Tab-separated table of N, CA and C in Angstrom:
chain	number	residue	atom	x	y	z
A	1	MET	N	-10.695	-4.753	-14.790
A	1	MET	CA	-9.497	-4.078	-14.304
A	1	MET	C	-8.306	-4.459	-15.180
A	2	PRO	N	-7.430	-3.508	-15.459
A	2	PRO	CA	-6.283	-3.811	-16.311
A	2	PRO	C	-5.265	-4.702	-15.599
A	3	SER	N	-4.428	-5.334	-16.419
A	3	SER	CA	-3.327	-6.138	-15.888
A	3	SER	C	-2.325	-5.228	-15.203
A	4	PRO	N	-1.425	-5.808	-14.404
A	4	PRO	CA	-0.424	-4.973	-13.743
A	4	PRO	C	0.434	-4.241	-14.773
A	5	THR	N	0.863	-3.052	-14.427
A	5	THR	CA	1.671	-2.255	-15.348
A	5	THR	C	3.040	-2.895	-15.526
A	6	PRO	N	3.703	-2.595	-16.640
A	6	PRO	CA	5.067	-3.112	-16.836
A	6	PRO	C	6.010	-2.701	-15.700
A	7	VAL	N	5.774	-1.530	-15.103
A	7	VAL	CA	6.628	-1.072	-13.999
A	7	VAL	C	6.475	-2.003	-12.799
A	8	ILE	N	5.241	-2.349	-12.445
A	8	ILE	CA	5.004	-3.257	-11.314
A	8	ILE	C	5.624	-4.619	-11.605
A	9	VAL	N	5.425	-5.125	-12.820
A	9	VAL	CA	5.978	-6.426	-13.204
A	9	VAL	C	7.500	-6.415	-13.054
A	10	ALA	N	8.141	-5.380	-13.601
A	10	ALA	CA	9.609	-5.293	-13.543
A	10	ALA	C	10.102	-5.148	-12.106
A	11	ASN	N	9.437	-4.301	-11.321
A	11	ASN	CA	9.855	-4.094	-9.932
A	11	ASN	C	9.686	-5.369	-9.104
A	12	LEU	N	8.578	-6.059	-9.286
A	12	LEU	CA	8.333	-7.291	-8.531
A	12	LEU	C	9.421	-8.316	-8.824
A	13	ARG	N	9.710	-8.518	-10.084
A	13	ARG	CA	10.745	-9.493	-10.452
A	13	ARG	C	12.115	-9.057	-9.926
A	14	ARG	N	12.446	-7.785	-10.108
A	14	ARG	CA	13.747	-7.257	-9.656
A	14	ARG	C	13.917	-7.424	-8.149
A	15	LEU	N	12.888	-7.055	-7.390
A	15	LEU	CA	12.963	-7.135	-5.936
A	15	LEU	C	13.015	-8.581	-5.445
A	16	ARG	N	12.233	-9.452	-6.068
A	16	ARG	CA	12.238	-10.865	-5.678
A	16	ARG	C	13.619	-11.467	-5.923
A	17	GLU	N	14.157	-11.212	-7.107
A	17	GLU	CA	15.464	-11.776	-7.448
A	17	GLU	C	16.583	-11.185	-6.586
A	18	ALA	N	16.485	-9.906	-6.265
A	18	ALA	CA	17.509	-9.265	-5.425
A	18	ALA	C	17.578	-9.907	-4.044
A	19	ARG	N	16.475	-10.454	-3.581
A	19	ARG	CA	16.439	-11.105	-2.269
A	19	ARG	C	16.718	-12.597	-2.362
A	20	GLY	N	16.893	-13.097	-3.576
A	20	GLY	CA	17.195	-14.515	-3.762
A	20	GLY	C	15.993	-15.420	-3.566
A	21	TYR	N	14.779	-14.875	-3.689
A	21	TYR	CA	13.568	-15.675	-3.516
A	21	TYR	C	13.160	-16.305	-4.844
A	22	SER	N	12.802	-17.563	-4.802
A	22	SER	CA	12.138	-18.185	-5.940
A	22	SER	C	10.677	-17.736	-5.907
A	23	LEU	N	9.945	-18.009	-6.977
A	23	LEU	CA	8.502	-17.711	-6.964
A	23	LEU	C	7.830	-18.431	-5.800
A	24	SER	N	8.192	-19.697	-5.603
A	24	SER	CA	7.591	-20.486	-4.523
A	24	SER	C	7.884	-19.884	-3.154
A	25	ALA	N	9.131	-19.461	-2.937
A	25	ALA	CA	9.511	-18.907	-1.633
A	25	ALA	C	8.765	-17.613	-1.343
A	26	LEU	N	8.684	-16.712	-2.328
A	26	LEU	CA	7.971	-15.452	-2.103
A	26	LEU	C	6.488	-15.704	-1.903
A	27	ALA	N	5.925	-16.589	-2.704
A	27	ALA	CA	4.502	-16.915	-2.561
A	27	ALA	C	4.203	-17.445	-1.162
A	28	GLU	N	5.059	-18.326	-0.664
A	28	GLU	CA	4.852	-18.891	0.669
A	28	GLU	C	4.970	-17.819	1.754
A	29	ARG	N	6.010	-16.981	1.668
A	29	ARG	CA	6.208	-15.931	2.671
A	29	ARG	C	5.063	-14.922	2.676
A	30	ALA	N	4.513	-14.631	1.480
A	30	ALA	CA	3.446	-13.632	1.364
A	30	ALA	C	2.057	-14.238	1.544
A	31	ALA	N	1.978	-15.564	1.659
A	31	ALA	CA	0.697	-16.269	1.764
A	31	ALA	C	-0.182	-15.957	0.548
A	32	ILE	N	0.456	-15.986	-0.628
A	32	ILE	CA	-0.215	-15.779	-1.910
A	32	ILE	C	0.071	-17.017	-2.742
A	33	SER	N	-0.878	-17.455	-3.550
A	33	SER	CA	-0.634	-18.659	-4.349
A	33	SER	C	0.480	-18.414	-5.362
A	34	LYS	N	1.242	-19.469	-5.615
A	34	LYS	CA	2.340	-19.373	-6.570
A	34	LYS	C	1.804	-19.016	-7.955
A	35	SER	N	0.641	-19.534	-8.318
A	35	SER	CA	0.076	-19.237	-9.634
A	35	SER	C	-0.284	-17.749	-9.760
A	36	THR	N	-0.785	-17.151	-8.681
A	36	THR	CA	-1.092	-15.719	-8.695
A	36	THR	C	0.178	-14.911	-8.884
A	37	LEU	N	1.208	-15.256	-8.147
A	37	LEU	CA	2.480	-14.546	-8.253
A	37	LEU	C	3.091	-14.726	-9.642
A	38	SER	N	3.022	-15.927	-10.175
A	38	SER	CA	3.542	-16.201	-11.511
A	38	SER	C	2.798	-15.373	-12.558
A	39	GLN	N	1.473	-15.278	-12.427
A	39	GLN	CA	0.682	-14.466	-13.354
A	39	GLN	C	1.069	-12.992	-13.265
A	40	LEU	N	1.280	-12.494	-12.051
A	40	LEU	CA	1.672	-11.094	-11.887
A	40	LEU	C	3.006	-10.823	-12.571
A	41	GLU	N	3.970	-11.708	-12.365
A	41	GLU	CA	5.283	-11.512	-12.982
A	41	GLU	C	5.236	-11.675	-14.499
A	42	ALA	N	4.212	-12.355	-15.008
A	42	ALA	CA	4.040	-12.499	-16.456
A	42	ALA	C	3.242	-11.326	-17.034
A	43	GLY	N	2.783	-10.425	-16.156
A	43	GLY	CA	2.025	-9.268	-16.623
A	43	GLY	C	0.548	-9.537	-16.795
A	44	HIS	N	0.055	-10.580	-16.143
A	44	HIS	CA	-1.363	-10.946	-16.234
A	44	HIS	C	-1.986	-10.892	-14.845
A	45	GLY	N	-3.287	-11.089	-14.776
A	45	GLY	CA	-3.968	-11.135	-13.488
A	45	GLY	C	-4.481	-9.778	-13.073
A	46	ASN	N	-5.119	-9.757	-11.946
A	46	ASN	CA	-5.734	-8.539	-11.403
A	46	ASN	C	-5.260	-8.311	-9.979
A	47	PRO	N	-4.080	-7.750	-9.784
A	47	PRO	CA	-3.596	-7.579	-8.410
A	47	PRO	C	-4.413	-6.529	-7.666
A	48	THR	N	-4.899	-6.893	-6.497
A	48	THR	CA	-5.595	-5.912	-5.669
A	48	THR	C	-4.565	-5.053	-4.951
A	49	ILE	N	-5.016	-3.952	-4.431
A	49	ILE	CA	-4.139	-3.082	-3.649
A	49	ILE	C	-3.605	-3.854	-2.444
A	50	GLU	N	-4.458	-4.657	-1.818
A	50	GLU	CA	-4.016	-5.453	-0.663
A	50	GLU	C	-2.923	-6.449	-1.049
A	51	THR	N	-3.064	-7.099	-2.211
A	51	THR	CA	-2.035	-8.034	-2.671
A	51	THR	C	-0.713	-7.316	-2.886
A	52	LEU	N	-0.759	-6.135	-3.497
A	52	LEU	CA	0.466	-5.380	-3.741
A	52	LEU	C	1.101	-4.917	-2.427
A	53	TRP	N	0.282	-4.491	-1.455
A	53	TRP	CA	0.825	-4.113	-0.139
A	53	TRP	C	1.485	-5.324	0.520
A	54	THR	N	0.827	-6.483	0.443
A	54	THR	CA	1.374	-7.694	1.043
A	54	THR	C	2.726	-8.034	0.433
A	55	LEU	N	2.834	-7.926	-0.890
A	55	LEU	CA	4.107	-8.211	-1.550
A	55	LEU	C	5.181	-7.205	-1.142
A	56	ALA	N	4.816	-5.922	-1.094
A	56	ALA	CA	5.787	-4.902	-0.670
A	56	ALA	C	6.274	-5.189	0.749
A	57	ASN	N	5.348	-5.474	1.656
A	57	ASN	CA	5.720	-5.765	3.043
A	57	ASN	C	6.610	-7.002	3.124
A	58	THR	N	6.262	-8.045	2.381
A	58	THR	CA	7.041	-9.278	2.409
A	58	THR	C	8.439	-9.064	1.843
A	59	LEU	N	8.541	-8.229	0.815
A	59	LEU	CA	9.841	-7.939	0.217
A	59	LEU	C	10.636	-6.919	1.022
A	60	GLY	N	9.985	-6.301	2.015
A	60	GLY	CA	10.678	-5.331	2.868
A	60	GLY	C	10.928	-3.999	2.183
A	61	VAL	N	9.994	-3.604	1.293
A	61	VAL	CA	10.126	-2.324	0.601
A	61	VAL	C	8.881	-1.484	0.826
A	62	THR	N	8.998	-0.205	0.539
A	62	THR	CA	7.833	0.662	0.629
A	62	THR	C	6.872	0.322	-0.504
A	63	PHE	N	5.621	0.680	-0.336
A	63	PHE	CA	4.598	0.439	-1.350
A	63	PHE	C	4.993	1.101	-2.663
A	64	SER	N	5.477	2.336	-2.583
A	64	SER	CA	5.829	3.051	-3.811
A	64	SER	C	7.036	2.438	-4.506
A	65	GLU	N	7.925	1.781	-3.786
A	65	GLU	CA	9.072	1.117	-4.405
A	65	GLU	C	8.595	-0.005	-5.325
A	66	LEU	N	7.506	-0.658	-4.963
A	66	LEU	CA	6.946	-1.709	-5.809
A	66	LEU	C	6.181	-1.114	-6.988
A	67	LEU	N	5.504	0.009	-6.770
A	67	LEU	CA	4.629	0.570	-7.796
A	67	LEU	C	5.291	1.512	-8.774
A	68	ALA	N	6.337	2.196	-8.352
A	68	ALA	CA	6.796	3.357	-9.102
A	68	ALA	C	8.102	3.140	-9.839
A	69	GLU	N	8.212	3.881	-10.925
A	69	GLU	CA	9.507	4.007	-11.577
A	69	GLU	C	10.338	4.889	-10.672
A	70	LYS	N	11.623	4.876	-10.851
A	70	LYS	CA	12.497	5.691	-10.004
A	70	LYS	C	12.146	7.170	-10.112
A	71	THR	N	11.529	7.583	-11.211
A	71	THR	CA	11.263	9.004	-11.417
A	71	THR	C	9.806	9.388	-11.226
A	72	GLY	N	8.912	8.458	-10.947
A	72	GLY	CA	7.513	8.848	-10.869
A	72	GLY	C	6.656	7.816	-10.194
A	73	GLY	N	5.353	7.976	-10.328
A	73	GLY	CA	4.422	7.107	-9.647
A	73	GLY	C	3.423	6.486	-10.592
A	74	VAL	N	2.496	5.754	-10.016
A	74	VAL	CA	1.493	5.048	-10.782
A	74	VAL	C	0.218	5.004	-9.953
A	75	THR	N	-0.908	4.818	-10.612
A	75	THR	CA	-2.184	4.663	-9.932
A	75	THR	C	-2.609	3.208	-10.046
A	76	VAL	N	-3.063	2.638	-8.930
A	76	VAL	CA	-3.578	1.272	-8.920
A	76	VAL	C	-5.057	1.364	-8.614
A	77	GLY	N	-5.888	0.782	-9.487
A	77	GLY	CA	-7.330	0.815	-9.294
A	77	GLY	C	-7.886	-0.579	-9.097
A	78	GLU	N	-9.141	-0.633	-8.627
A	78	GLU	CA	-9.818	-1.903	-8.413
A	78	GLU	C	-11.223	-1.823	-8.977
A	79	PRO	N	-11.840	-2.983	-9.272
A	79	PRO	CA	-13.174	-2.994	-9.879
A	79	PRO	C	-14.236	-2.248	-9.071
A	80	GLY	N	-14.131	-2.231	-7.745
A	80	GLY	CA	-15.126	-1.562	-6.906
A	80	GLY	C	-15.066	-0.047	-6.975
A	81	GLY	N	-14.089	0.497	-7.679
A	81	GLY	CA	-13.988	1.944	-7.818
A	81	GLY	C	-12.856	2.560	-7.036
A	82	GLY	N	-12.306	1.842	-6.085
A	82	GLY	CA	-11.217	2.397	-5.288
A	82	GLY	C	-9.920	2.455	-6.067
A	83	GLN	N	-9.100	3.422	-5.700
A	83	GLN	CA	-7.779	3.500	-6.307
A	83	GLN	C	-6.819	4.226	-5.389
A	84	VAL	N	-5.549	3.943	-5.585
A	84	VAL	CA	-4.489	4.594	-4.824
A	84	VAL	C	-3.469	5.115	-5.828
A	85	GLN	N	-3.095	6.384	-5.667
A	85	GLN	CA	-2.125	7.014	-6.556
A	85	GLN	C	-0.948	7.525	-5.734
A	86	VAL	N	0.267	7.186	-6.169
A	86	VAL	CA	1.464	7.706	-5.518
A	86	VAL	C	1.556	9.193	-5.857
A	87	VAL	N	1.619	10.046	-4.828
A	87	VAL	CA	1.724	11.493	-5.022
A	87	VAL	C	3.163	11.955	-4.817
A	88	ALA	N	3.804	11.462	-3.756
A	88	ALA	CA	5.177	11.887	-3.461
A	88	ALA	C	5.895	10.777	-2.713
A	89	ARG	N	7.205	10.668	-2.972
A	89	ARG	CA	8.061	9.681	-2.303
A	89	ARG	C	9.304	10.391	-1.808
A	90	GLY	N	9.454	10.490	-0.498
A	90	GLY	CA	10.659	11.078	0.062
A	90	GLY	C	11.828	10.123	-0.029
A	91	ARG	N	13.029	10.659	-0.049
A	91	ARG	CA	14.243	9.842	-0.122
A	91	ARG	C	15.065	9.941	1.165
A	92	GLN	N	14.724	10.907	2.028
A	92	GLN	CA	15.488	11.083	3.256
A	92	GLN	C	14.948	10.179	4.348
A	93	SER	N	15.713	10.083	5.410
A	93	SER	CA	15.270	9.323	6.575
A	93	SER	C	14.771	10.307	7.621
A	94	PRO	N	13.589	10.069	8.192
A	94	PRO	CA	12.707	8.937	7.935
A	94	PRO	C	12.006	9.069	6.578
A	95	ARG	N	11.695	7.907	5.996
A	95	ARG	CA	11.012	7.865	4.707
A	95	ARG	C	9.570	8.316	4.880
A	96	VAL	N	9.100	9.138	3.953
A	96	VAL	CA	7.713	9.603	3.942
A	96	VAL	C	7.173	9.395	2.537
A	97	GLU	N	5.970	8.830	2.436
A	97	GLU	CA	5.281	8.672	1.157
A	97	GLU	C	3.880	9.231	1.304
A	98	VAL	N	3.362	9.801	0.214
A	98	VAL	CA	2.025	10.381	0.227
A	98	VAL	C	1.236	9.783	-0.934
A	99	TYR	N	0.016	9.374	-0.643
A	99	TYR	CA	-0.878	8.767	-1.625
A	99	TYR	C	-2.221	9.479	-1.600
A	100	LEU	N	-2.874	9.523	-2.755
A	100	LEU	CA	-4.266	9.937	-2.831
A	100	LEU	C	-5.079	8.661	-2.953
A	101	MET	N	-5.951	8.427	-1.971
A	101	MET	CA	-6.816	7.243	-1.978
A	101	MET	C	-8.232	7.689	-2.296
A	102	GLN	N	-8.859	6.995	-3.228
A	102	GLN	CA	-10.251	7.269	-3.573
A	102	GLN	C	-11.046	5.996	-3.377
A	103	LEU	N	-12.168	6.114	-2.675
A	103	LEU	CA	-13.038	4.975	-2.422
A	103	LEU	C	-14.448	5.322	-2.897
A	104	ALA	N	-15.123	4.345	-3.478
A	104	ALA	CA	-16.508	4.516	-3.877
A	104	ALA	C	-17.381	4.500	-2.618
A	105	SER	N	-18.551	5.056	-2.713
A	105	SER	CA	-19.479	5.086	-1.585
A	105	SER	C	-19.705	3.680	-1.040
A	106	GLY	N	-19.521	3.508	0.265
A	106	GLY	CA	-19.720	2.226	0.912
A	106	GLY	C	-18.560	1.254	0.783
A	107	GLU	N	-17.548	1.596	0.020
A	107	GLU	CA	-16.410	0.696	-0.183
A	107	GLU	C	-15.579	0.579	1.101
A	108	ILE	N	-15.136	-0.623	1.391
A	108	ILE	CA	-14.288	-0.900	2.553
A	108	ILE	C	-12.991	-1.516	2.059
A	109	LYS	N	-11.873	-0.984	2.501
A	109	LYS	CA	-10.541	-1.507	2.186
A	109	LYS	C	-9.926	-2.003	3.477
A	110	HIS	N	-9.511	-3.256	3.472
A	110	HIS	CA	-8.795	-3.820	4.616
A	110	HIS	C	-7.317	-3.871	4.264
A	111	SER	N	-6.482	-3.524	5.196
A	111	SER	CA	-5.043	-3.556	4.980
A	111	SER	C	-4.389	-4.352	6.095
A	112	ARG	N	-3.539	-5.287	5.721
A	112	ARG	CA	-2.753	-6.002	6.724
A	112	ARG	C	-1.769	-5.020	7.348
A	113	GLY	N	-1.309	-5.341	8.524
A	113	GLY	CA	-0.324	-4.491	9.179
A	113	GLY	C	0.949	-4.383	8.359
A	114	HIS	N	1.534	-3.204	8.377
A	114	HIS	CA	2.796	-2.953	7.686
A	114	HIS	C	3.939	-3.319	8.638
A	115	PRO	N	5.181	-3.199	8.199
A	115	PRO	CA	6.299	-3.524	9.087
A	115	PRO	C	6.270	-2.698	10.375
A	116	ARG	N	6.886	-3.229	11.396
A	116	ARG	CA	6.915	-2.608	12.724
A	116	ARG	C	7.406	-1.158	12.647
A	117	GLY	N	6.696	-0.291	13.332
A	117	GLY	CA	7.087	1.112	13.419
A	117	GLY	C	6.475	2.020	12.372
A	118	VAL	N	5.780	1.454	11.387
A	118	VAL	CA	5.160	2.284	10.351
A	118	VAL	C	3.908	2.943	10.916
A	119	ARG	N	3.758	4.247	10.619
A	119	ARG	CA	2.569	5.006	11.045
A	119	ARG	C	1.881	5.563	9.812
A	120	GLU	N	0.569	5.773	9.925
A	120	GLU	CA	-0.190	6.408	8.847
A	120	GLU	C	-0.919	7.620	9.397
A	121	ARG	N	-0.935	8.658	8.577
A	121	ARG	CA	-1.723	9.858	8.866
A	121	ARG	C	-2.660	10.032	7.679
A	122	VAL	N	-3.955	10.035	7.942
A	122	VAL	CA	-4.953	10.106	6.890
A	122	VAL	C	-5.753	11.390	7.063
A	123	MET	N	-5.768	12.234	6.005
A	123	MET	CA	-6.580	13.443	6.020
A	123	MET	C	-7.642	13.317	4.934
A	124	VAL	N	-8.892	13.458	5.327
A	124	VAL	CA	-9.997	13.345	4.381
A	124	VAL	C	-10.113	14.642	3.589
A	125	VAL	N	-10.183	14.500	2.277
A	125	VAL	CA	-10.320	15.633	1.373
A	125	VAL	C	-11.787	15.837	1.016
A	126	GLU	N	-12.491	14.726	0.828
A	126	GLU	CA	-13.898	14.778	0.451
A	126	GLU	C	-14.593	13.537	0.985
A	127	GLY	N	-15.828	13.694	1.470
A	127	GLY	CA	-16.600	12.563	1.963
A	127	GLY	C	-16.381	12.343	3.454
A	128	THR	N	-16.757	11.146	3.896
A	128	THR	CA	-16.605	10.759	5.301
A	128	THR	C	-15.979	9.374	5.334
A	129	LEU	N	-14.952	9.225	6.150
A	129	LEU	CA	-14.159	8.001	6.178
A	129	LEU	C	-14.049	7.483	7.602
A	130	ARG	N	-14.305	6.181	7.771
A	130	ARG	CA	-13.973	5.497	9.022
A	130	ARG	C	-12.634	4.832	8.758
A	131	VAL	N	-11.632	5.135	9.609
A	131	VAL	CA	-10.274	4.689	9.328
A	131	VAL	C	-9.532	4.351	10.614
A	132	GLY	N	-8.609	3.398	10.513
A	132	GLY	CA	-7.733	3.077	11.632
A	132	GLY	C	-7.716	1.600	11.955
A	133	THR	N	-7.120	1.306	13.100
A	133	THR	CA	-7.029	-0.063	13.610
A	133	THR	C	-8.229	-0.299	14.527
A	134	PRO	N	-8.505	-1.554	14.864
A	134	PRO	CA	-9.625	-1.799	15.782
A	134	PRO	C	-9.505	-1.032	17.103
A	135	ARG	N	-8.255	-0.805	17.572
A	135	ARG	CA	-8.058	-0.083	18.838
A	135	ARG	C	-8.028	1.431	18.654
A	136	ALA	N	-7.880	1.887	17.405
A	136	ALA	CA	-7.785	3.330	17.138
A	136	ALA	C	-8.559	3.656	15.869
A	137	LEU	N	-9.876	3.458	15.931
A	137	LEU	CA	-10.752	3.694	14.794
A	137	LEU	C	-11.405	5.062	14.947
A	138	ALA	N	-11.428	5.850	13.865
A	138	ALA	CA	-12.007	7.195	13.924
A	138	ALA	C	-12.861	7.448	12.692
A	139	VAL	N	-13.841	8.314	12.843
A	139	VAL	CA	-14.640	8.790	11.715
A	139	VAL	C	-14.186	10.213	11.433
A	140	CYS	N	-13.762	10.446	10.184
A	140	CYS	CA	-13.241	11.762	9.791
A	140	CYS	C	-14.028	12.293	8.604
A	141	ARG	N	-14.300	13.587	8.642
A	141	ARG	CA	-14.948	14.285	7.536
A	141	ARG	C	-13.912	15.161	6.843
A	142	ALA	N	-14.305	15.786	5.757
A	142	ALA	CA	-13.386	16.635	4.997
A	142	ALA	C	-12.666	17.600	5.929
A	143	GLY	N	-11.346	17.653	5.828
A	143	GLY	CA	-10.522	18.536	6.647
A	143	GLY	C	-10.050	17.927	7.948
A	144	GLU	N	-10.582	16.772	8.310
A	144	GLU	CA	-10.173	16.113	9.556
A	144	GLU	C	-9.158	15.016	9.246
A	145	GLN	N	-8.332	14.698	10.259
A	145	GLN	CA	-7.313	13.668	10.056
A	145	GLN	C	-7.238	12.729	11.245
A	146	HIS	N	-6.619	11.587	10.987
A	146	HIS	CA	-6.428	10.574	12.022
A	146	HIS	C	-5.065	9.931	11.792
A	147	GLU	N	-4.306	9.746	12.863
A	147	GLU	CA	-2.996	9.094	12.776
A	147	GLU	C	-3.016	7.859	13.665
A	148	PHE	N	-2.371	6.775	13.176
A	148	PHE	CA	-2.392	5.515	13.929
A	148	PHE	C	-1.169	4.675	13.582
A	149	ASP	N	-0.870	3.696	14.457
A	149	ASP	CA	0.196	2.728	14.215
A	149	ASP	C	-0.288	1.778	13.123
A	150	ALA	N	0.381	1.781	11.988
A	150	ALA	CA	-0.069	0.990	10.843
A	150	ALA	C	0.578	-0.388	10.797
A	151	ASP	N	1.302	-0.763	11.850
A	151	ASP	CA	1.861	-2.101	11.878
A	151	ASP	C	0.836	-3.119	12.388
A	152	LEU	N	-0.386	-2.648	12.604
A	152	LEU	CA	-1.517	-3.513	12.936
A	152	LEU	C	-2.486	-3.507	11.754
A	153	ASP	N	-3.301	-4.548	11.621
A	153	ASP	CA	-4.314	-4.550	10.573
A	153	ASP	C	-5.185	-3.307	10.732
A	154	HIS	N	-5.576	-2.702	9.611
A	154	HIS	CA	-6.390	-1.497	9.658
A	154	HIS	C	-7.320	-1.449	8.458
A	155	ARG	N	-8.230	-0.456	8.474
A	155	ARG	CA	-9.229	-0.388	7.414
A	155	ARG	C	-9.581	1.041	7.068
A	156	TYR	N	-10.170	1.185	5.886
A	156	TYR	CA	-10.674	2.459	5.394
A	156	TYR	C	-12.087	2.171	4.884
A	157	GLU	N	-13.069	2.946	5.316
A	157	GLU	CA	-14.450	2.716	4.898
A	157	GLU	C	-15.101	4.042	4.524
A	158	ALA	N	-15.540	4.149	3.264
A	158	ALA	CA	-16.232	5.352	2.788
A	158	ALA	C	-17.670	5.287	3.287
A	159	LEU	N	-18.015	6.185	4.216
A	159	LEU	CA	-19.333	6.119	4.854
A	159	LEU	C	-20.410	6.866	4.089
A	160	LEU	N	-20.136	8.074	3.648
A	160	LEU	CA	-21.152	8.894	2.996
A	160	LEU	C	-20.640	9.377	1.648
A	161	GLY	N	-21.022	8.693	0.609
A	161	GLY	CA	-20.604	9.076	-0.734
A	161	GLY	C	-19.169	8.697	-1.027
A	162	ALA	N	-18.757	9.030	-2.254
A	162	ALA	CA	-17.377	8.780	-2.649
A	162	ALA	C	-16.464	9.580	-1.730
A	163	THR	N	-15.316	9.019	-1.420
A	163	THR	CA	-14.407	9.630	-0.457
A	163	THR	C	-13.001	9.708	-1.040
A	164	GLN	N	-12.344	10.832	-0.778
A	164	GLN	CA	-10.937	11.001	-1.134
A	164	GLN	C	-10.170	11.335	0.132
A	165	ALA	N	-8.986	10.776	0.244
A	165	ALA	CA	-8.150	11.059	1.411
A	165	ALA	C	-6.687	11.057	0.999
A	166	MET	N	-5.924	11.912	1.641
A	166	MET	CA	-4.466	11.896	1.490
A	166	MET	C	-3.931	10.991	2.592
A	167	VAL	N	-3.183	9.984	2.209
A	167	VAL	CA	-2.624	9.025	3.151
A	167	VAL	C	-1.111	9.229	3.171
A	168	THR	N	-0.599	9.586	4.335
A	168	THR	CA	0.841	9.763	4.499
A	168	THR	C	1.378	8.580	5.285
A	169	ILE	N	2.353	7.910	4.707
A	169	ILE	CA	2.986	6.762	5.362
A	169	ILE	C	4.328	7.237	5.918
A	170	LEU	N	4.536	7.016	7.210
A	170	LEU	CA	5.768	7.411	7.889
A	170	LEU	C	6.515	6.138	8.285
A	171	TYR	N	7.647	5.904	7.630
A	171	TYR	CA	8.447	4.707	7.897
A	171	TYR	C	9.453	5.003	9.006
A	172	PRO	N	9.876	3.971	9.729
A	172	PRO	CA	10.869	4.178	10.786
A	172	PRO	C	12.195	4.715	10.233
A	173	GLN	N	13.001	5.299	11.080
A	173	GLN	CA	14.276	5.891	10.682
A	173	GLN	C	15.154	4.961	9.861
A	174	GLN	N	15.199	3.677	10.205
A	174	GLN	CA	16.149	2.756	9.587
A	174	GLN	C	15.704	2.251	8.218
A	175	TRP	N	14.525	2.661	7.709
A	175	TRP	CA	14.005	2.139	6.451
A	175	TRP	C	14.888	2.555	5.291
A	176	GLU	N	15.225	1.615	4.414
A	176	GLU	CA	16.087	1.879	3.259
A	176	GLU	C	15.364	1.449	1.990
A	177	ASP	N	15.677	2.093	0.871
A	177	ASP	CA	15.174	1.656	-0.435
A	177	ASP	C	15.880	0.373	-0.834
A	178	ALA	N	15.185	-0.422	-1.609
A	178	ALA	CA	15.797	-1.668	-2.081
A	178	ALA	C	16.697	-1.388	-3.270
């Protein structure tokens, strides 16, 4: 897997410094090792999608704010074949972001809960996906969707073959860009 993009490196450093966090402070708050965070800011290492979500949540920003240039998006991939691509980022309140998620057959993605009030709507484009929180887990096929409170831990599991899904993140009204 490639190292983090220069955009992710720059955004991570900018956001950390804007909040007055040292590497140690951010690492502790995110429950990530300081060496991992230091490697990411140096442009090295293999950040997983979960690590990047954790950093975005800890910094209090949307996932796309960490991943994207102000004018566009980026795709984050992992060795198992999964990837997430920023498709659209709304600027109005409430904030809305859209991602294309691709998972290899049998791949499972676990996601920690996002900030309070965040909801996800997942529509399967291809394949079969088990998605949601333990209390709101659904199996969806192409054309079907599931919406759930994403402030709880949740998962995505490609059940039958490679799976693609559009993931819409709905942030609460008060959410602001960093």
